[in-house]
GROMACS .gro file of C-alpha atoms in nm:
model
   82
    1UNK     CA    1 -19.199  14.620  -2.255
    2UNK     CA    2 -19.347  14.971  -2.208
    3UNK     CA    3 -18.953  15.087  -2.224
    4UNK     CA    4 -18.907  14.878  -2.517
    5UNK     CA    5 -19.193  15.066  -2.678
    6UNK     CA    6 -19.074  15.420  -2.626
    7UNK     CA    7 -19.266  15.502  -2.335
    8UNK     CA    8 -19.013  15.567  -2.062
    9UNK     CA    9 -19.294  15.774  -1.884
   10UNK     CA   10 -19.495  15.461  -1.839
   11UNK     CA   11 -19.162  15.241  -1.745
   12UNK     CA   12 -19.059  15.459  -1.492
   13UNK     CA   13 -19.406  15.415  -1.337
   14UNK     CA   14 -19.459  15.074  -1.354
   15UNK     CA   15 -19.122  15.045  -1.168
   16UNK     CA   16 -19.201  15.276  -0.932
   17UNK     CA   17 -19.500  15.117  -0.824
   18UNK     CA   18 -19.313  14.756  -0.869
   19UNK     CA   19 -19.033  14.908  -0.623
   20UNK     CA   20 -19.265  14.993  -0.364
   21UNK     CA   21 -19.420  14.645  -0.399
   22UNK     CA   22 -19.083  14.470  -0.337
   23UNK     CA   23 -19.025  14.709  -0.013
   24UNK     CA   24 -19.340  14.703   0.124
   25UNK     CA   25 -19.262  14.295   0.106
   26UNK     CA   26 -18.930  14.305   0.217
   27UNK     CA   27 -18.805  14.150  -0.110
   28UNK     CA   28 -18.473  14.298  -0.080
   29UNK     CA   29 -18.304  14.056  -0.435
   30UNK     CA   30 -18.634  14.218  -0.663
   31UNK     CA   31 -18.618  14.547  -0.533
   32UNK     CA   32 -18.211  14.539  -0.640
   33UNK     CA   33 -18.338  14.411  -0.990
   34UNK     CA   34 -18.616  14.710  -1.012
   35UNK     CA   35 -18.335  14.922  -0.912
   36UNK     CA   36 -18.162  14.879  -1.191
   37UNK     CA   37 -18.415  14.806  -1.465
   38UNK     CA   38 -18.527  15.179  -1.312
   39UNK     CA   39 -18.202  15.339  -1.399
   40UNK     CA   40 -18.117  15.220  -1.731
   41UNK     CA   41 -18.487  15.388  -1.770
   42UNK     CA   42 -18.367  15.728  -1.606
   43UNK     CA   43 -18.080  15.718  -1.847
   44UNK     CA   44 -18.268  15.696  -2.135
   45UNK     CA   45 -18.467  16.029  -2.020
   46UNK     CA   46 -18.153  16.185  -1.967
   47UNK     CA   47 -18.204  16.204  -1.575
   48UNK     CA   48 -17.781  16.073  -1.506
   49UNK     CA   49 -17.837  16.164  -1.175
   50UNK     CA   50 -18.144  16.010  -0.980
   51UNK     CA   51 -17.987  15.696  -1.276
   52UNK     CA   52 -17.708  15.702  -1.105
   53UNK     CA   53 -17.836  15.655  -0.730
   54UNK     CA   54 -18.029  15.355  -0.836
   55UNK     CA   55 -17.787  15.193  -0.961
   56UNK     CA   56 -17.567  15.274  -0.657
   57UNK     CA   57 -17.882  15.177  -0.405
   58UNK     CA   58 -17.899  14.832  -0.617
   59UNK     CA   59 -17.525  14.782  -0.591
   60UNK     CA   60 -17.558  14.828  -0.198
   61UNK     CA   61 -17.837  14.599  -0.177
   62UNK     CA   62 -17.684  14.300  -0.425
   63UNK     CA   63 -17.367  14.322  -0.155
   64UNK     CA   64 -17.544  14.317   0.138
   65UNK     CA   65 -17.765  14.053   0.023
   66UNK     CA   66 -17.440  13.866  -0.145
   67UNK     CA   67 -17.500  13.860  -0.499
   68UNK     CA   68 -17.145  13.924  -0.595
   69UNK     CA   69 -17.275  13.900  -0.972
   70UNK     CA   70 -17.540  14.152  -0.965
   71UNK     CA   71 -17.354  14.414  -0.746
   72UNK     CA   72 -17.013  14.378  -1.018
   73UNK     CA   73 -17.321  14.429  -1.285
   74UNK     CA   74 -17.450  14.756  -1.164
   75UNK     CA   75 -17.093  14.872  -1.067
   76UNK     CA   76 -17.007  14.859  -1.448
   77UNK     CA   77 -17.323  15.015  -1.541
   78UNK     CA   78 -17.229  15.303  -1.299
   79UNK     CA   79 -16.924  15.361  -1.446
   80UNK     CA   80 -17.106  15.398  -1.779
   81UNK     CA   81 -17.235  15.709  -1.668
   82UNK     CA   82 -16.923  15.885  -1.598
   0.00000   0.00000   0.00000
């Protein structure tokens, strides 16, 4: 919502602190999702870099945890950025 709004400052925060939430509970499958919805938020600020090692850590995690979908999901999105 708060990315949907314009305010990628407050997005990036609120998945920040979500992130840290899913890895302090071992929740391996939402941190993967946060991953991701953190990256397309990077992109939009123009940081294609730390973007881009989300979306690698979420592909990572999506394999190791075996969702085949999600990992082929944030391999295309990685290959957006190049």
């Amino acid at each position: 919502v708060l990315a949907d709004r314009g305010d990628l400052d407050g997005a990036r925060a609120a998945y920040e602190t979500a992130l840290a939430i899913c890895r302090e509970r071992g929740d391996r499958g939402g941190a993967a999702r946060i991953l991701n919805n953190l990256a397309v938020v990077l992109k939009s600020r123009g940081e294609l870099a730390a973007a881009r090692r989300g979306y690698e850590e979420a592909e990572v995690i999506a394999l190791e945890t075996g969702d085949r979908r999600g990992a082929a999901l944030r391999e295309f999105a990685q290959h957006a950025l190049a």
